[in-house]
Coordinates of C-alpha atoms in Angstrom, one line a residue:
A1197 CA 167.4 106.5 104.0
P1198 CA 169.1 106.1 100.6
T1199 CA 172.4 107.7 101.9
R1200 CA 174.5 107.3 104.9
G1201 CA 174.4 111.0 105.8
A1202 CA 170.6 111.1 105.7
A1203 CA 170.3 108.0 107.8
W1204 CA 172.6 109.5 110.4
A1205 CA 170.6 112.7 110.6
L1206 CA 167.2 111.0 110.8
A1207 CA 168.4 108.5 113.4
R1208 CA 169.5 111.4 115.8
F1209 CA 167.2 114.3 114.9
G1210 CA 164.3 112.8 113.0
P1211 CA 161.0 111.3 114.3
E1212 CA 160.9 107.8 115.7
R1213 CA 161.3 105.1 113.1
A1214 CA 161.7 107.6 110.3
L1215 CA 161.9 106.3 106.8
C1216 CA 162.5 108.3 103.6
T1217 CA 163.1 107.8 99.9
D1218 CA 163.7 111.4 99.0
P1219 CA 166.3 112.9 101.4
L1220 CA 165.7 116.7 100.8
P1221 CA 162.1 116.9 102.1
A1222 CA 162.9 114.6 105.0
L1223 CA 166.0 116.5 106.1
A1224 CA 164.8 120.1 105.5
P1225 CA 163.2 120.6 109.0
L1226 CA 166.1 119.0 110.8
P1227 CA 168.9 121.1 112.5
V1228 CA 172.2 121.6 110.7
A1229 CA 173.8 119.5 113.4
G1230 CA 172.5 116.5 111.4
L1231 CA 175.2 117.1 108.8
R1232 CA 177.9 115.8 111.1
L1233 CA 179.8 119.1 111.4
S1234 CA 182.1 120.3 114.1
G1235 CA 181.0 122.7 116.9
E1236 CA 182.8 125.7 115.4
T1237 CA 181.1 125.2 112.0
L1238 CA 177.7 124.8 113.7
L1239 CA 178.2 128.0 115.7
L1240 CA 179.2 129.9 112.5
L1241 CA 176.1 128.6 110.7
R1242 CA 173.8 129.7 113.5
R1243 CA 175.3 133.2 113.5
L1244 CA 174.5 133.3 109.8
G1245 CA 170.9 132.5 110.6
L1246 CA 171.1 129.0 109.1
K1247 CA 169.4 126.8 111.7
T1248 CA 168.0 124.0 109.6
I1249 CA 169.2 121.9 106.7
G1250 CA 166.4 123.4 104.6
D1251 CA 167.8 126.9 105.3
L1252 CA 171.2 125.8 104.2
A1253 CA 169.9 124.2 101.0
A1254 CA 167.9 127.3 100.0
I1255 CA 170.6 129.9 100.0
P1256 CA 173.0 130.4 97.0
R1257 CA 176.1 128.2 97.2
L1258 CA 178.7 130.7 95.9
A1259 CA 178.8 132.7 99.2
L1260 CA 179.2 129.6 101.3
M1261 CA 181.8 128.2 99.0
R1262 CA 184.0 131.2 99.5
R1263 CA 183.5 131.2 103.3
F1264 CA 184.3 127.5 103.7
A1265 CA 186.9 127.1 100.9
R1266 CA 189.7 126.3 103.4
A1267 CA 187.6 124.0 105.5
A1268 CA 188.3 120.2 105.6
A1269 CA 186.1 118.0 103.5
Q1270 CA 184.5 116.4 106.5
D1271 CA 183.7 119.9 108.0
N1272 CA 182.5 121.6 104.9
P1273 CA 178.7 122.1 105.1
L1274 CA 178.2 122.1 101.3
I1275 CA 180.1 118.8 100.9
R1276 CA 178.2 117.2 103.8
L1277 CA 174.9 118.4 102.3
D1278 CA 175.7 116.9 99.0
Q1279 CA 176.6 113.6 100.6
A1280 CA 173.4 113.5 102.6
L1281 CA 171.3 114.3 99.5
G1282 CA 173.1 111.7 97.3
R1283 CA 174.8 114.3 95.0
A1284 CA 178.3 113.3 96.1
A1285 CA 179.7 109.9 96.8
E1286 CA 180.7 108.9 100.3
P1287 CA 182.7 105.6 100.2
L1288 CA 182.5 103.4 103.3
D1289 CA 185.6 101.9 104.8
A1290 CA 184.6 98.7 106.4
P1291 CA 186.7 97.8 109.5
E1292 CA 189.2 95.0 109.0
P1293 CA 188.0 91.7 110.4
A1294 CA 189.8 90.4 113.5
P1295 CA 192.6 87.9 112.7
A1296 CA 191.4 84.3 112.7
F1297 CA 194.8 83.2 114.2
A1298 CA 196.3 85.2 117.0
A1299 CA 198.1 84.7 120.3
E1300 CA 198.8 87.3 122.9
A1301 CA 200.6 87.6 126.3
R1302 CA 199.3 90.0 129.0
L1303 CA 202.1 90.9 131.3
A1304 CA 201.8 91.8 135.0
E1305 CA 204.5 94.4 134.8
P1306 CA 205.9 96.4 131.8
V1307 CA 208.9 94.9 130.0
M1308 CA 211.3 96.4 127.5
D1309 CA 212.1 93.4 125.3
P1310 CA 209.5 90.9 123.8
S1311 CA 212.2 88.3 122.9
D1312 CA 211.5 86.0 125.8
W1313 CA 207.8 85.7 124.9
L1314 CA 208.0 85.5 121.2
P1315 CA 208.9 81.7 121.0
G1316 CA 205.9 80.8 123.1
L1317 CA 203.6 83.0 121.0
L1318 CA 204.8 81.4 117.8
E1319 CA 204.2 77.9 119.2
T1320 CA 200.7 78.8 120.1
L1321 CA 200.0 80.5 116.8
C1322 CA 201.4 77.6 114.7
A1323 CA 199.4 75.1 116.7
Q1324 CA 196.2 77.0 115.8
M1325 CA 197.1 77.0 112.2
A1326 CA 198.1 73.4 112.1
A1327 CA 194.7 72.4 113.6
A1328 CA 193.0 74.2 110.7
D1329 CA 195.5 73.1 108.0
R1330 CA 196.6 76.7 107.3
G1331 CA 199.9 78.4 106.9
C1332 CA 200.7 82.1 107.2
R1333 CA 202.1 84.4 104.6
R1334 CA 202.4 87.5 106.8
L1335 CA 202.9 87.9 110.5
C1336 CA 202.4 91.1 112.6
L1337 CA 204.0 91.4 116.1
S1338 CA 202.3 94.2 118.0
V1339 CA 203.4 95.6 121.4
F1340 CA 201.2 97.9 123.4
R1341 CA 203.1 100.4 125.5
V1342 CA 201.9 101.7 128.9
D1343 CA 201.5 105.2 127.5
G1344 CA 198.8 103.9 125.0
E1345 CA 201.0 103.8 121.9
R1346 CA 201.3 100.7 119.7
R1347 CA 204.3 99.5 117.7
D1348 CA 204.1 96.9 114.9
I1349 CA 206.7 94.7 113.2
R1350 CA 205.6 92.8 110.1
V1351 CA 207.4 89.9 108.3
A1352 CA 206.3 88.3 105.1
M1353 CA 206.9 84.8 103.7
A1354 CA 207.4 83.7 100.1
A1355 CA 205.4 80.5 100.7
P1356 CA 202.9 79.6 103.4
T1357 CA 204.5 78.1 106.5
R1358 CA 203.8 77.3 110.1
E1359 CA 207.2 76.3 111.4
P1360 CA 208.0 78.2 114.6
G1361 CA 211.7 77.9 114.3
H1362 CA 211.7 79.4 110.8
L1363 CA 209.3 82.2 111.7
L1364 CA 211.4 83.1 114.8
R1365 CA 214.5 83.6 112.6
L1366 CA 212.6 86.2 110.5
F1367 CA 212.5 88.5 113.5
D1368 CA 216.3 88.4 114.1
G1369 CA 217.7 91.9 114.2
R1370 CA 214.2 93.6 114.0
L1371 CA 213.1 93.6 117.6
E1372 CA 215.9 96.1 118.4
R1373 CA 214.0 98.6 116.3
L1374 CA 211.1 98.7 118.7
D1375 CA 210.8 101.8 120.8
P1376 CA 209.6 100.5 124.2
G1377 CA 209.1 103.9 125.7
Y1378 CA 208.4 103.2 129.4
G1379 CA 207.7 99.5 128.6
F1380 CA 204.8 97.5 127.2
D1381 CA 202.4 95.2 129.0
L1382 CA 200.7 93.4 126.1
I1383 CA 202.3 91.5 123.2
R1384 CA 200.1 90.2 120.4
L1385 CA 201.2 88.0 117.4
A1386 CA 198.6 87.7 114.6
A1387 CA 198.6 86.0 111.2
E1388 CA 197.4 88.7 108.8
A1389 CA 197.4 86.5 105.7
V1390 CA 196.8 82.8 105.7
E1391 CA 196.5 80.2 103.0
P1392 CA 195.6 76.5 103.0
L1393 CA 198.6 74.3 103.9
A1394 CA 198.1 70.6 104.1
Q1395 CA 200.3 68.3 106.2
A1396 CA 203.5 67.4 104.4
Q1397 CA 205.1 64.1 105.0
P1398 CA 208.9 64.2 105.0
G1399 CA 211.0 61.7 103.1
L1400 CA 212.3 58.5 104.4
D1401 CA 215.6 60.2 105.2
G1402 CA 213.8 62.9 107.1
A1403 CA 214.5 65.6 104.5
A1404 CA 212.0 68.4 104.0
P1405 CA 209.9 68.6 100.8
Q1406 CA 211.6 70.0 97.7
G1407 CA 211.3 73.7 97.3
L1408 CA 211.0 74.4 101.0
A1409 CA 214.6 75.3 101.5
L1410 CA 214.5 77.9 98.7
A1411 CA 211.4 79.5 100.2
R1412 CA 213.0 79.8 103.6
L1413 CA 216.1 81.3 102.0
V1414 CA 214.0 83.9 100.3
D1415 CA 212.2 84.7 103.5
R1416 CA 215.5 85.3 105.4
L1417 CA 216.9 87.4 102.6
A1418 CA 213.7 89.5 102.4
A1419 CA 213.7 90.0 106.2
R1420 CA 217.3 91.2 106.0
F1421 CA 217.3 93.3 102.9
G1422 CA 213.6 94.0 102.3
T1423 CA 211.1 92.5 99.9
A1424 CA 211.9 95.0 97.2
A1425 CA 215.5 93.7 97.0
I1426 CA 214.5 90.1 96.2
S1427 CA 213.1 89.4 92.7
R1428 CA 213.3 86.9 89.9
P1429 CA 213.7 87.9 86.2
L1430 CA 210.7 86.8 84.1
P1431 CA 210.8 86.8 80.3
R1432 CA 208.8 89.5 78.4
E1433 CA 208.0 89.8 74.7
S1434 CA 210.5 92.2 73.4
H1435 CA 213.5 91.8 71.0
V1436 CA 215.4 94.7 72.7
P1437 CA 217.7 92.9 75.3
E1438 CA 217.1 95.3 78.2
R1439 CA 213.4 95.0 77.8
A1440 CA 213.3 91.2 77.3
Q1441 CA 212.8 90.6 81.0
T1442 CA 211.0 92.1 84.0
P1443 CA 211.4 91.5 87.8
G1444 CA 208.8 89.3 89.4
P1445 CA 208.1 87.5 92.6
P1446 CA 211.1 85.3 93.8
L1447 CA 209.2 82.0 93.6
A1448 CA 207.2 82.8 90.5
T1449 CA 206.9 80.1 87.8
I1450 CA 209.1 81.0 84.8
P1451 CA 207.2 80.5 81.5
A1452 CA 209.0 79.1 78.5
P1453 CA 211.2 81.9 77.1
P1454 CA 210.8 82.7 73.4
A1455 CA 213.4 81.3 71.0
R1456 CA 216.3 83.8 70.8
P1457 CA 220.0 83.6 69.8
E1458 CA 222.6 83.0 72.5
R1459 CA 222.4 85.8 75.0
P1460 CA 224.8 86.5 78.0
I1461 CA 223.7 85.8 81.5
R1462 CA 224.9 89.2 82.8
L1463 CA 223.8 92.4 81.2
L1464 CA 225.3 95.8 82.0
T1465 CA 222.8 98.4 83.0
P1466 CA 223.3 100.8 81.3
P1467 CA 225.6 99.5 78.5
E1468 CA 229.1 100.9 78.8
E1469 CA 230.6 102.7 75.9
I1470 CA 233.9 101.4 74.6
R1471 CA 236.7 103.3 72.8
V1472 CA 237.6 101.6 69.5
L1473 CA 241.3 101.7 68.8
Y1474 CA 241.4 99.8 65.5
A1475 CA 238.2 99.2 63.5
I1476 CA 237.4 96.7 60.8
P1477 CA 234.8 97.7 58.1
E1478 CA 231.5 95.9 58.6
G1479 CA 232.8 94.0 61.5
P1480 CA 233.7 94.3 65.2
P1481 CA 236.7 96.4 66.3
A1482 CA 240.0 94.5 66.3
Q1483 CA 241.0 96.4 69.5
F1484 CA 239.1 98.5 71.9
L1485 CA 239.5 100.1 75.3
W1486 CA 237.2 99.2 78.2
R1487 CA 237.6 100.1 81.8
R1488 CA 241.2 101.2 81.1
Q1489 CA 242.0 97.8 79.6
T1490 CA 243.0 97.2 76.0
L1491 CA 241.3 94.1 74.6
R1492 CA 242.2 92.4 71.4
I1493 CA 239.5 90.3 69.7
A1494 CA 240.6 86.8 68.9
R1495 CA 237.4 85.5 67.3
H1496 CA 233.8 86.8 66.9
A1497 CA 230.4 85.8 65.7
G1498 CA 227.7 88.0 64.2
P1499 CA 226.3 90.5 63.5
E1500 CA 222.8 90.2 64.9
R1501 CA 220.8 93.2 63.9
I1502 CA 218.2 94.5 66.3
A1503 CA 216.0 97.3 65.1
P1504 CA 214.3 99.9 67.3
E1505 CA 210.8 99.3 68.6
W1506 CA 208.8 102.2 67.0
W1507 CA 206.0 101.8 69.5
H1508 CA 208.5 102.4 72.4
D1509 CA 211.5 104.3 71.1
R1510 CA 211.7 107.9 70.2
P1511 CA 212.0 108.9 66.5
G1512 CA 215.6 108.8 65.4
T1513 CA 216.6 105.9 67.5
R1514 CA 219.4 104.0 65.8
L1515 CA 219.6 100.3 65.2
R1516 CA 222.1 98.0 66.8
D1517 CA 224.5 95.3 65.4
Y1518 CA 225.5 92.9 68.1
F1519 CA 228.6 90.7 68.0
R1520 CA 229.7 87.9 70.3
I1521 CA 233.4 88.2 70.8
E1522 CA 236.3 86.5 72.6
D1523 CA 239.6 88.2 73.5
D1524 CA 243.0 86.6 73.8
S1525 CA 242.5 85.7 77.5
G1526 CA 239.2 83.8 76.8
L1527 CA 236.8 86.5 78.0
R1528 CA 233.6 86.4 76.1
L1529 CA 231.7 89.6 75.7
W1530 CA 228.6 91.0 73.9
I1531 CA 229.2 94.3 72.2
Y1532 CA 227.1 96.2 69.7
R1533 CA 227.5 99.1 67.2
E1534 CA 224.8 101.7 67.5
G1535 CA 223.9 103.2 64.1
L1536 CA 225.4 103.0 60.6
V1537 CA 227.5 105.4 58.6
H1538 CA 225.3 107.8 56.7
D1539 CA 222.0 106.4 58.1
G1540 CA 220.8 110.0 58.6
R1541 CA 220.2 109.5 62.4
G1542 CA 223.4 110.8 63.9
G1543 CA 227.1 111.1 63.4
T1544 CA 229.7 108.3 63.6
P1545 CA 228.4 105.0 65.0
R1546 CA 229.2 104.3 68.7
W1547 CA 230.3 101.1 70.3
F1548 CA 229.0 99.7 73.6
L1549 CA 229.6 96.6 75.7
H1550 CA 226.2 95.2 76.8
G1551 CA 226.9 91.8 78.3
I1552 CA 229.4 89.3 79.7
F1553 CA 229.1 85.6 79.0
A1554 CA 229.7 83.0 81.7

């Protein structure tokens, strides 16, 4: 049959070895049970005198729509009819394939803590991946409780690896979160995401390849604080400072940044407004108050004018004049004046501190 619903109905209620190209004539004589409905819905349809799919397709839809308006999609006879006739899409969810690399331990008696079996499972799993020149990027530890429930713990890696000691450290502090219930009698460790990983020869001094230590550090930080907390700033095309970078994967390759004037390493988000105590026309303030501290500017460079991006900013957004300044104590800051006097976009210009130089 051309649709899943029609094939299901013909396989169970149709003639032997039935084939059809047009679903409606082939399904019309079949009972409404061929639409994969629940027993309560089938009983209601029989009480309404709708015994076959043809009877259901022949009556006006408005009355049935009102009667089954609150029914779930998988138990609505009109939706099931449209799916069987090909009028409505019915996406198929293919089952996930079994993991190619997995190790499990079946226990004779229920236990409450899988810590004693985890090192052995990791050794077995890593040996399987080493034989196939593969490394894992995501592991799933599953424990099956005696009451039929399943609990999973997943850890992810920044780079493919198959070192048992490193993988074991990623589970530190996470096994305590498992709810054992009355205990579990099956422990399974599966590599859900694998990538090619060739054998790496260590250096003559026994040191690991370059970059491996950073990847392991990222893995431990992600296991402790979560993957969303670890990122790497990547440059982005924008001359507005707070839009000039975007967070990316921790080990992403950083492209060559566009040529820009000297910018501070640390930006304040959002910029902090400063109170000007003594202003200089067309220049930075001679003194200003920031975080209850009075700073006096010893030297400065600038201004660097940055106009708004009309394709991003709202109408009326004021331009900025940035200054690199240094106070009497040697502290180097990045401040800007927002707006100009009589620019028609607001009142008196405001001053902000946006960055701190190293």
